[in-house]
Short mmCIF file of C-alpha atoms and ligand atoms in Angstrom, two decimals:
data_model
loop_
_atom_site.label_atom_id
_atom_site.label_comp_id
_atom_site.label_asym_id
_atom_site.label_seq_id
_atom_site.Cartn_x
_atom_site.Cartn_y
_atom_site.Cartn_z
CA MET A 1 9.06 -37.86 6.35
CA SER A 2 12.28 -36.54 7.81
CA THR A 3 13.20 -32.87 7.64
CA THR A 4 16.65 -31.40 7.94
CA ARG A 5 16.86 -29.12 10.91
CA ILE A 6 19.60 -26.49 10.89
CA SER A 7 21.27 -25.84 14.23
CA LEU A 8 22.92 -22.68 15.40
CA PRO A 9 26.59 -22.87 14.32
CA SER A 10 28.79 -23.77 17.30
CA LYS A 11 31.22 -21.01 16.38
CA GLY A 12 30.65 -17.65 14.80
CA GLN A 13 31.54 -17.21 11.15
CA PRO A 14 33.38 -14.34 9.46
CA TRP A 15 31.08 -11.57 8.22
CA ALA A 16 32.72 -11.56 4.78
CA GLU A 17 31.72 -15.20 4.27
CA LEU A 18 28.20 -14.60 5.53
CA GLN A 19 27.85 -11.59 3.28
CA GLN A 20 28.83 -13.74 0.32
CA ARG A 21 26.35 -16.44 1.29
CA MET A 22 23.58 -13.92 1.69
CA SER A 23 24.28 -12.41 -1.67
CA ASP A 24 24.26 -15.92 -3.20
CA MET A 25 20.88 -16.58 -1.58
CA GLY A 26 19.51 -13.52 -3.37
CA LYS A 27 20.56 -14.74 -6.82
CA ASN A 28 17.10 -16.09 -7.68
CA ASP A 29 15.24 -13.10 -6.29
CA VAL A 30 13.39 -10.84 -8.68
CA ASP A 31 15.76 -8.30 -10.24
CA TRP A 32 14.01 -5.20 -8.88
CA ARG A 33 17.10 -3.06 -9.39
CA HIS A 34 16.52 -3.35 -13.12
CA GLY A 35 12.78 -2.68 -13.00
CA LYS A 36 11.65 -6.33 -13.09
CA ALA A 37 9.38 -6.05 -10.01
CA SER A 38 6.12 -4.16 -10.26
CA VAL A 39 5.05 -5.12 -6.75
CA TYR A 40 6.79 -5.36 -3.34
CA VAL A 41 9.56 -2.83 -4.07
CA PHE A 42 9.27 0.93 -4.69
CA HIS A 43 12.49 1.94 -6.37
CA SER A 44 12.97 5.66 -6.58
CA GLY A 45 16.72 5.90 -7.05
CA ASP A 46 19.90 4.72 -5.38
CA ASP A 47 20.38 8.02 -3.56
CA VAL A 48 17.01 7.69 -1.77
CA MET A 49 17.79 4.07 -0.89
CA GLN A 50 21.14 5.18 0.59
CA VAL A 51 19.51 7.85 2.76
CA ALA A 52 16.95 5.33 4.07
CA HIS A 53 19.71 2.78 4.66
CA ASP A 54 22.01 5.19 6.54
CA ALA A 55 19.21 6.71 8.61
CA TYR A 56 17.95 3.21 9.52
CA GLY A 57 21.48 2.26 10.58
CA MET A 58 21.85 5.37 12.78
CA TYR A 59 18.80 4.36 14.85
CA ILE A 60 18.94 0.57 14.40
CA ALA A 61 19.14 -0.12 18.15
CA GLU A 62 16.76 2.56 19.41
CA ASN A 63 13.22 1.61 20.33
CA GLY A 64 10.07 3.64 19.65
CA LEU A 65 8.40 1.92 22.60
CA GLY A 66 10.33 4.23 24.90
CA PRO A 67 9.67 7.88 24.03
CA GLY A 68 11.04 8.84 27.44
CA ALA A 69 14.36 7.17 26.65
CA PHE A 70 14.37 8.26 23.00
CA PRO A 71 12.89 11.75 22.63
CA SER A 72 14.65 11.76 19.24
CA LEU A 73 12.26 9.08 17.90
CA LYS A 74 9.29 10.77 19.52
CA GLN A 75 10.17 13.99 17.73
CA MET A 76 10.75 12.24 14.41
CA GLU A 77 7.43 10.36 14.63
CA SER A 78 5.60 13.54 15.55
CA GLU A 79 7.14 15.40 12.60
CA VAL A 80 6.33 12.56 10.18
CA VAL A 81 2.72 12.41 11.38
CA ASN A 82 2.41 16.19 11.09
CA MET A 83 3.70 16.14 7.52
CA ALA A 84 1.18 13.39 6.72
CA LEU A 85 -1.68 15.36 8.29
CA SER A 86 -0.75 18.42 6.24
CA LEU A 87 -0.58 16.40 3.02
CA GLN A 88 -4.09 15.01 3.68
CA SER A 89 -5.73 18.39 4.48
CA ALA A 90 -6.38 17.34 8.07
CA PRO A 91 -8.21 19.88 10.26
CA ASN A 92 -6.85 21.30 13.50
CA GLY A 93 -7.14 18.71 16.25
CA ALA A 94 -6.37 15.79 13.92
CA ALA A 95 -3.88 13.17 15.11
CA GLY A 96 -2.14 9.98 14.04
CA SER A 97 0.62 7.45 14.58
CA MET A 98 3.40 5.75 12.69
CA THR A 99 2.89 1.99 12.34
CA SER A 100 4.77 -0.92 10.84
CA GLY A 101 2.79 -1.03 7.57
CA GLY A 102 -0.53 -0.72 5.83
CA SER A 103 -2.04 -3.77 7.49
CA GLU A 104 -1.26 -2.45 10.96
CA SER A 105 -2.62 0.99 10.09
CA ILE A 106 -5.87 -0.61 8.90
CA LEU A 107 -6.12 -2.89 11.94
CA LEU A 108 -5.69 0.11 14.23
CA ALA A 109 -8.34 2.15 12.40
CA ILE A 110 -10.75 -0.79 12.77
CA LYS A 111 -9.96 -1.04 16.48
CA ALA A 112 -10.44 2.70 16.99
CA CYS A 113 -13.72 2.64 15.06
CA ARG A 114 -15.04 -0.39 16.91
CA ASP A 115 -14.13 0.96 20.35
CA ALA A 116 -15.30 4.52 19.67
CA ARG A 117 -18.62 3.19 18.41
CA SER A 118 -19.17 0.74 21.24
CA ALA A 119 -18.48 3.55 23.74
CA THR A 120 -21.06 5.87 22.18
CA ALA A 121 -23.74 3.90 20.30
CA PRO A 122 -23.18 0.12 20.47
CA VAL A 123 -24.69 -1.92 17.63
CA PRO A 124 -27.05 -4.81 18.47
CA GLY A 125 -25.20 -7.53 16.57
CA THR A 126 -21.76 -8.26 15.10
CA PRO A 127 -20.28 -4.93 13.94
CA GLU A 128 -19.98 -4.77 10.14
CA ILE A 129 -17.62 -3.07 7.72
CA VAL A 130 -19.16 -2.30 4.32
CA ALA A 131 -16.49 -2.14 1.62
CA PRO A 132 -16.10 -2.45 -2.15
CA TYR A 133 -14.98 -5.84 -3.52
CA THR A 134 -11.57 -4.33 -4.31
CA VAL A 135 -10.42 -3.39 -0.78
CA HIS A 136 -7.28 -4.93 0.63
CA PRO A 137 -7.65 -8.18 2.65
CA ALA A 138 -6.17 -6.39 5.69
CA PHE A 139 -9.78 -5.36 6.44
CA ASP A 140 -10.78 -9.04 6.58
CA LYS A 141 -7.77 -9.79 8.77
CA GLY A 142 -8.70 -6.99 11.17
CA ALA A 143 -12.35 -8.00 11.22
CA HIS A 144 -11.38 -11.61 11.89
CA LEU A 145 -9.09 -10.67 14.76
CA MET A 146 -11.47 -8.19 16.38
CA GLY A 147 -14.82 -9.88 15.93
CA LEU A 148 -16.26 -7.83 13.08
CA LYS A 149 -17.60 -8.89 9.70
CA VAL A 150 -16.69 -7.46 6.27
CA ILE A 151 -19.48 -7.09 3.70
CA ARG A 152 -17.78 -6.87 0.29
CA VAL A 153 -20.03 -5.15 -2.25
CA PRO A 154 -19.55 -5.65 -6.02
CA CYS A 155 -18.10 -2.62 -7.85
CA SER A 156 -19.64 -0.56 -10.66
CA ASP A 157 -18.78 -1.23 -14.31
CA ASN A 158 -15.94 1.31 -13.99
CA PHE A 159 -14.28 -0.96 -11.36
CA CYS A 160 -14.84 1.63 -8.59
CA ALA A 161 -17.02 1.37 -5.47
CA ASP A 162 -20.74 1.29 -6.22
CA VAL A 163 -21.94 3.79 -3.64
CA GLY A 164 -25.64 3.01 -4.20
CA ALA A 165 -25.03 -0.68 -3.58
CA MET A 166 -22.92 0.11 -0.53
CA ALA A 167 -25.75 2.28 0.84
CA GLU A 168 -28.10 -0.68 0.44
CA ALA A 169 -25.67 -2.92 2.29
CA ILE A 170 -25.67 -0.70 5.40
CA THR A 171 -27.56 -2.23 8.34
CA GLU A 172 -28.04 -1.34 11.99
CA ASN A 173 -24.78 -3.19 12.61
CA THR A 174 -22.66 -1.19 10.18
CA VAL A 175 -19.90 0.70 11.93
CA MET A 176 -17.48 1.44 9.10
CA LEU A 177 -17.49 2.23 5.38
CA VAL A 178 -14.30 1.89 3.38
CA GLY A 179 -13.07 3.43 0.14
CA SER A 180 -9.63 3.08 -1.42
CA ALA A 181 -7.50 5.87 -2.87
CA PRO A 182 -6.54 3.96 -4.90
CA CYS A 183 -7.43 0.27 -4.66
CA PHE A 184 -4.57 -2.17 -5.19
CA PRO A 185 -6.06 -4.30 -8.02
CA TYR A 186 -6.78 -1.49 -10.54
CA GLY A 187 -5.19 1.67 -9.10
CA LEU A 188 -8.52 3.52 -9.20
CA ILE A 189 -9.80 5.99 -6.60
CA ASP A 190 -13.26 5.13 -5.30
CA PRO A 191 -15.85 7.94 -5.24
CA ILE A 192 -14.76 9.12 -1.79
CA ASP A 193 -16.82 12.31 -2.08
CA ALA A 194 -20.05 10.30 -2.36
CA LEU A 195 -18.90 7.85 0.35
CA SER A 196 -18.17 10.80 2.64
CA GLN A 197 -21.72 12.06 2.14
CA LEU A 198 -23.09 8.58 2.76
CA ALA A 199 -21.06 8.27 5.96
CA LEU A 200 -22.43 11.59 7.22
CA ASP A 201 -26.02 10.73 6.24
CA ARG A 202 -25.88 7.34 7.98
CA ASN A 203 -23.65 8.42 10.84
CA VAL A 204 -20.92 5.81 10.26
CA TRP A 205 -17.13 6.00 10.21
CA LEU A 206 -15.47 6.27 6.78
CA HIS A 207 -11.93 4.95 6.46
CA VAL A 208 -10.00 5.90 3.33
CA ASP A 209 -7.33 3.36 2.52
CA ALA A 210 -4.66 5.49 0.89
CA CYS A 211 -1.88 3.01 1.69
CA VAL A 212 -0.83 3.16 -1.95
CA GLY A 213 -1.83 6.73 -2.77
CA GLY A 214 -1.28 8.75 0.41
CA TYR A 215 2.25 9.82 -0.46
CA LEU A 216 1.62 9.93 -4.22
CA ASN A 217 -1.79 11.52 -4.87
CA PRO A 218 -0.92 15.04 -3.61
CA PHE A 219 2.16 15.14 -5.82
CA MET A 220 0.43 13.63 -8.85
CA ARG A 221 -2.12 16.40 -8.46
CA THR A 222 0.69 18.96 -8.74
CA VAL A 223 2.14 17.22 -11.80
CA VAL A 224 -1.28 17.30 -13.48
CA GLU A 225 -1.62 20.99 -12.65
CA GLN A 226 1.79 21.61 -14.24
CA GLN A 227 1.48 19.32 -17.28
CA GLY A 228 -2.27 18.92 -17.79
CA GLY A 229 -4.14 15.66 -17.74
CA GLU A 230 -6.87 14.03 -15.69
CA PRO A 231 -7.12 15.67 -12.24
CA VAL A 232 -6.80 13.56 -9.09
CA GLU A 233 -10.18 13.70 -7.38
CA ALA A 234 -10.69 14.62 -3.70
CA TYR A 235 -10.13 11.69 -1.36
CA ASP A 236 -8.81 13.04 1.96
CA PHE A 237 -9.88 14.95 5.10
CA SER A 238 -11.06 17.84 2.93
CA LEU A 239 -14.19 15.66 2.66
CA PRO A 240 -16.03 16.04 5.97
CA GLY A 241 -17.22 12.42 6.27
CA VAL A 242 -13.67 10.95 6.30
CA SER A 243 -12.85 9.78 9.85
CA SER A 244 -9.54 7.96 9.32
CA MET A 245 -6.91 7.26 6.68
CA SER A 246 -4.05 4.80 6.20
CA LEU A 247 -1.03 5.82 4.10
CA ASP A 248 2.16 3.86 3.73
CA LEU A 249 5.56 5.43 3.98
CA HIS A 250 7.19 2.23 2.74
CA LYS A 251 5.30 2.44 -0.55
CA TYR A 252 5.28 5.82 -2.33
CA GLY A 253 6.89 7.54 0.66
CA TYR A 254 10.00 5.56 -0.50
CA ALA A 255 10.95 4.90 3.15
CA ALA A 256 12.49 1.68 4.45
CA LYS A 257 10.06 -1.19 5.01
CA GLY A 258 8.15 -1.20 8.27
CA ALA A 259 6.67 2.30 8.04
CA SER A 260 3.13 3.56 7.55
CA THR A 261 0.88 6.22 9.04
CA VAL A 262 -2.67 6.03 10.37
CA LEU A 263 -4.48 9.35 10.73
CA TYR A 264 -7.70 10.47 12.41
CA ARG A 265 -9.85 13.55 11.83
CA ASP A 266 -9.77 14.19 15.58
CA LYS A 267 -7.53 13.18 18.47
CA SER A 268 -10.55 11.75 20.33
CA LEU A 269 -10.90 9.13 17.56
CA ARG A 270 -7.20 8.33 17.73
CA ASP A 271 -7.44 7.84 21.50
CA ALA A 272 -9.64 4.80 20.85
CA GLN A 273 -6.67 3.21 19.06
CA ILE A 274 -4.50 3.18 22.16
CA PHE A 275 -4.12 0.18 24.46
CA ASN A 276 -3.30 1.17 28.00
CA VAL A 277 -3.23 -1.25 30.94
CA ASP A 278 -1.83 -1.38 34.44
CA VAL A 279 -2.11 -5.06 35.32
CA TRP A 280 1.41 -6.30 36.10
CA PRO A 281 4.39 -5.61 38.34
CA CYS A 282 5.87 -3.01 35.98
CA GLY A 283 2.88 -0.71 36.19
CA GLN A 284 1.30 1.08 33.25
CA MET A 285 1.94 -0.27 29.74
CA PHE A 286 0.88 2.32 27.19
CA THR A 287 1.11 1.18 23.58
CA PRO A 288 -0.41 3.39 20.89
CA THR A 289 0.04 0.75 18.16
CA LEU A 290 -0.13 -3.05 17.93
CA ALA A 291 3.57 -3.50 18.53
CA GLY A 292 5.42 -3.37 21.78
CA THR A 293 8.96 -2.76 20.58
CA ARG A 294 8.96 -0.39 17.61
CA PRO A 295 12.04 -0.30 15.36
CA GLY A 296 13.73 3.08 15.65
CA GLY A 297 15.33 2.53 12.26
CA ALA A 298 11.99 2.52 10.44
CA ILE A 299 10.93 5.77 12.08
CA ALA A 300 14.29 7.41 11.42
CA ALA A 301 14.46 6.26 7.77
CA ALA A 302 10.96 7.61 7.05
CA TRP A 303 11.80 10.95 8.66
CA ALA A 304 15.06 11.18 6.71
CA VAL A 305 13.56 10.28 3.31
CA LEU A 306 10.63 12.72 3.68
CA ASN A 307 13.06 15.52 4.47
CA TYR A 308 15.61 14.43 1.87
CA LEU A 309 13.09 14.45 -0.97
CA GLY A 310 10.81 17.29 0.12
CA GLU A 311 7.83 18.26 -1.98
CA GLU A 312 10.06 18.89 -4.99
CA GLY A 313 11.55 15.40 -4.91
CA TYR A 314 8.14 13.72 -4.61
CA VAL A 315 6.68 15.81 -7.43
CA ALA A 316 9.64 14.92 -9.67
CA ARG A 317 9.08 11.21 -8.95
CA ALA A 318 5.33 11.51 -9.53
CA ALA A 319 6.14 12.99 -12.95
CA LEU A 320 8.31 9.95 -13.78
CA ILE A 321 5.48 7.65 -12.69
CA LYS A 322 2.98 9.53 -14.86
CA ASP A 323 5.31 9.20 -17.82
CA ALA A 324 5.71 5.44 -17.26
CA ARG A 325 1.96 4.98 -16.74
CA GLU A 326 1.18 6.79 -19.98
CA GLN A 327 3.71 4.61 -21.81
CA LEU A 328 2.08 1.50 -20.33
CA VAL A 329 -1.54 2.50 -21.03
CA LYS A 330 -0.74 3.48 -24.62
CA GLY A 331 1.35 0.35 -25.13
CA CYS A 332 -1.49 -1.87 -23.89
CA GLN A 333 -4.03 -0.11 -26.06
CA ASP A 334 -1.75 -0.40 -29.11
CA LEU A 335 -1.55 -4.16 -28.46
CA GLY A 336 -5.37 -4.40 -28.35
CA LEU A 337 -5.46 -5.02 -24.60
CA GLU A 338 -8.18 -3.62 -22.35
CA VAL A 339 -7.11 -1.25 -19.56
CA PHE A 340 -9.43 -1.61 -16.55
CA GLY A 341 -11.05 1.75 -15.78
CA ASP A 342 -9.22 5.05 -16.08
CA PRO A 343 -6.06 4.88 -13.94
CA LYS A 344 -4.66 8.30 -13.00
CA LEU A 345 -2.01 7.30 -10.50
CA SER A 346 0.62 4.55 -10.45
CA ILE A 347 -1.24 1.26 -10.91
CA VAL A 348 -2.57 -0.10 -14.18
CA GLY A 349 -4.62 -3.29 -14.54
CA PHE A 350 -5.22 -4.72 -17.99
CA GLY A 351 -6.79 -7.77 -19.60
CA SER A 352 -7.85 -9.11 -22.98
CA LYS A 353 -11.24 -9.96 -24.39
CA ASN A 354 -9.65 -12.20 -27.04
CA HIS A 355 -6.60 -13.87 -25.54
CA ASP A 356 -5.66 -15.64 -22.33
CA ILE A 357 -4.03 -12.85 -20.34
CA LEU A 358 -3.08 -15.18 -17.48
CA ALA A 359 -1.03 -17.22 -19.96
CA VAL A 360 0.66 -13.96 -20.95
CA GLY A 361 1.27 -13.29 -17.24
CA GLU A 362 2.86 -16.70 -16.80
CA GLY A 363 5.15 -15.96 -19.74
CA LEU A 364 6.19 -12.63 -18.23
CA TYR A 365 7.00 -14.38 -14.97
CA GLU A 366 9.15 -16.97 -16.77
CA ASP A 367 10.98 -14.07 -18.41
CA GLY A 368 11.76 -12.64 -14.96
CA TRP A 369 9.10 -9.88 -14.90
CA PHE A 370 7.22 -10.00 -11.62
CA SER A 371 3.75 -8.51 -12.16
CA SER A 372 0.66 -9.24 -10.09
CA ARG A 373 -2.20 -11.13 -11.74
CA LEU A 374 -5.94 -10.53 -11.36
CA LYS A 375 -9.17 -12.49 -11.50
CA ASN A 376 -12.84 -11.46 -12.06
CA PRO A 377 -11.91 -10.38 -14.73
CA ASP A 378 -8.57 -12.03 -15.53
CA GLY A 379 -5.77 -9.52 -15.84
CA ILE A 380 -2.26 -8.34 -15.11
CA GLN A 381 -1.54 -5.55 -12.62
CA VAL A 382 1.47 -3.28 -12.67
CA MET A 383 2.43 -0.98 -9.78
CA ILE A 384 4.81 1.57 -11.22
CA SER A 385 7.87 2.91 -9.41
CA PRO A 386 9.73 6.03 -10.57
CA GLU A 387 12.61 3.90 -11.90
CA HIS A 388 10.17 2.06 -14.22
CA HIS A 389 10.10 5.00 -16.60
CA LYS A 390 13.46 3.67 -17.84
CA THR A 391 12.42 0.03 -18.20
CA MET A 392 8.82 0.39 -19.41
CA PRO A 393 9.76 0.03 -23.13
CA ASN A 394 11.37 -3.35 -22.34
CA TYR A 395 8.38 -4.44 -20.27
CA LEU A 396 6.06 -3.58 -23.15
CA LYS A 397 8.25 -5.62 -25.52
CA ALA A 398 7.98 -8.55 -23.13
CA ILE A 399 4.18 -8.24 -23.06
CA GLU A 400 4.11 -8.11 -26.87
CA LYS A 401 6.32 -11.18 -27.20
CA ASN A 402 4.23 -13.23 -24.78
CA LEU A 403 0.98 -12.04 -26.31
CA ASP A 404 2.26 -13.10 -29.76
CA ASP A 405 3.13 -16.52 -28.33
CA VAL A 406 -0.37 -16.90 -26.87
CA ARG A 407 -2.00 -15.71 -30.12
CA ALA A 408 0.08 -18.14 -32.17
CA GLY A 409 -0.67 -21.06 -29.82
CA ARG A 410 2.98 -21.35 -28.74
CA ARG A 411 2.03 -20.64 -25.13
CA GLN A 412 -0.87 -21.97 -23.08
CA ARG A 413 -1.91 -21.31 -19.50
CA VAL A 414 -0.17 -23.75 -17.15
CA SER A 415 -1.64 -23.17 -13.68
CA GLY A 416 -3.84 -20.12 -14.21
CA LYS A 417 -3.01 -19.24 -10.62
CA VAL A 418 -3.42 -15.59 -9.84
CA SER A 419 -1.55 -15.39 -6.56
CA TYR A 420 2.14 -16.14 -6.12
CA SER A 421 1.74 -17.30 -2.52
C1 PLP B 501 -4.47 -0.55 -0.88
C2 PLP B 501 -3.63 -1.29 0.12
N1 PLP B 501 -3.98 -1.30 1.40
C3 PLP B 501 -3.27 -1.96 2.34
C4 PLP B 501 -2.14 -2.67 2.01
C5 PLP B 501 -1.38 -3.43 3.08
O1 PLP B 501 -0.12 -2.88 3.26
P1 PLP B 501 1.08 -3.69 3.93
O2 PLP B 501 1.48 -4.75 2.94
O3 PLP B 501 2.12 -2.64 4.15
O4 PLP B 501 0.60 -4.27 5.19
C6 PLP B 501 -1.74 -2.70 0.67
C7 PLP B 501 -0.57 -3.46 0.26
O5 PLP B 501 -0.22 -3.55 -0.89
C8 PLP B 501 -2.50 -1.99 -0.30
O6 PLP B 501 -2.17 -2.02 -1.59
#
């Protein structure tokens, strides 16, 4: 079979033409600007996007690998990490880093945990991570790369971590427990309080994956205090058994892509994350994260958006998310759909005991709505951005239309595939 290989054009082409071609290429992309994407994009307003864009552009060439050359980026990263530590009630002596995303933050926490443990109390066999079924596959990726094993434990009936079952899964090889705040599939916070106690009792590291919730939960808590509603339970360093946390700036921090934070209760734990060698002609190579070169733009955009929005801006956006979530939960219930668990943040998963929800999901996709789909049980997952409070009524109409089609036999499941990849 022959493939067409594209070669580098022999001559450069005018930017105006390239711009047009690029915009043409995007014509079949999901229309996130009009609320059609409930995954991948976190739209919190054109003004925020502009700040991130301009700040990224200002530091597009600078490189976070060289703090000596770019004290500006060093200062911005330090300020971002400090804001994150404050938001997560971190004690004095806590430390962290900016990374390229949630997966890198998780990989680094696994590395730090593995190395800290092997330096103090090595386990006899393959080190194990005990986690609820719902944790993000980045833990499996990290375990695969670094020679650990993930033990996924089925959740309780409320779709949250079953702490009793996780306790039973701990062995002499367990080095890490994981809880999510919230988990991606259902948007539910695991019982981190009980996991923290378990981690202390069994002397293991607890990582809280707050990639989704780290820059949302504190502000949702404020909105609930102002408006009433279900409180956001404790999930951060205020719980003494939490050793590390991952929280993504490029999700509900509304920063440009390529930005997350990984935090540790104590700098000594964070030191185990660092890779530092002196093995080649250029001397010492000190890299705190997985990357060598680190895009200055991503650091600058995160710093700028955090300062542009401030607490007030994040609280206002959390209020919009709460409004959209309440519209969605009520709309699903009115349509006879089952909401999974009791979501209090920005993600809602729902299914149906009577109708094929994956067929409904396929219909939504054909109509241009890009929602994630779930299995065990079958469902649809929506990750709400602030801008969705405007488009939620239309999304609910689209669910109703597709559900009617499934009920009436006008639509059947085609592939039943859950993942888009
Ligand atoms: C709970 C959770 N953890 C980790 C990640 C991985 O983040 P990233 O895609 O930035 O690597 C995600 C991504 O959606 C997530 O939802």
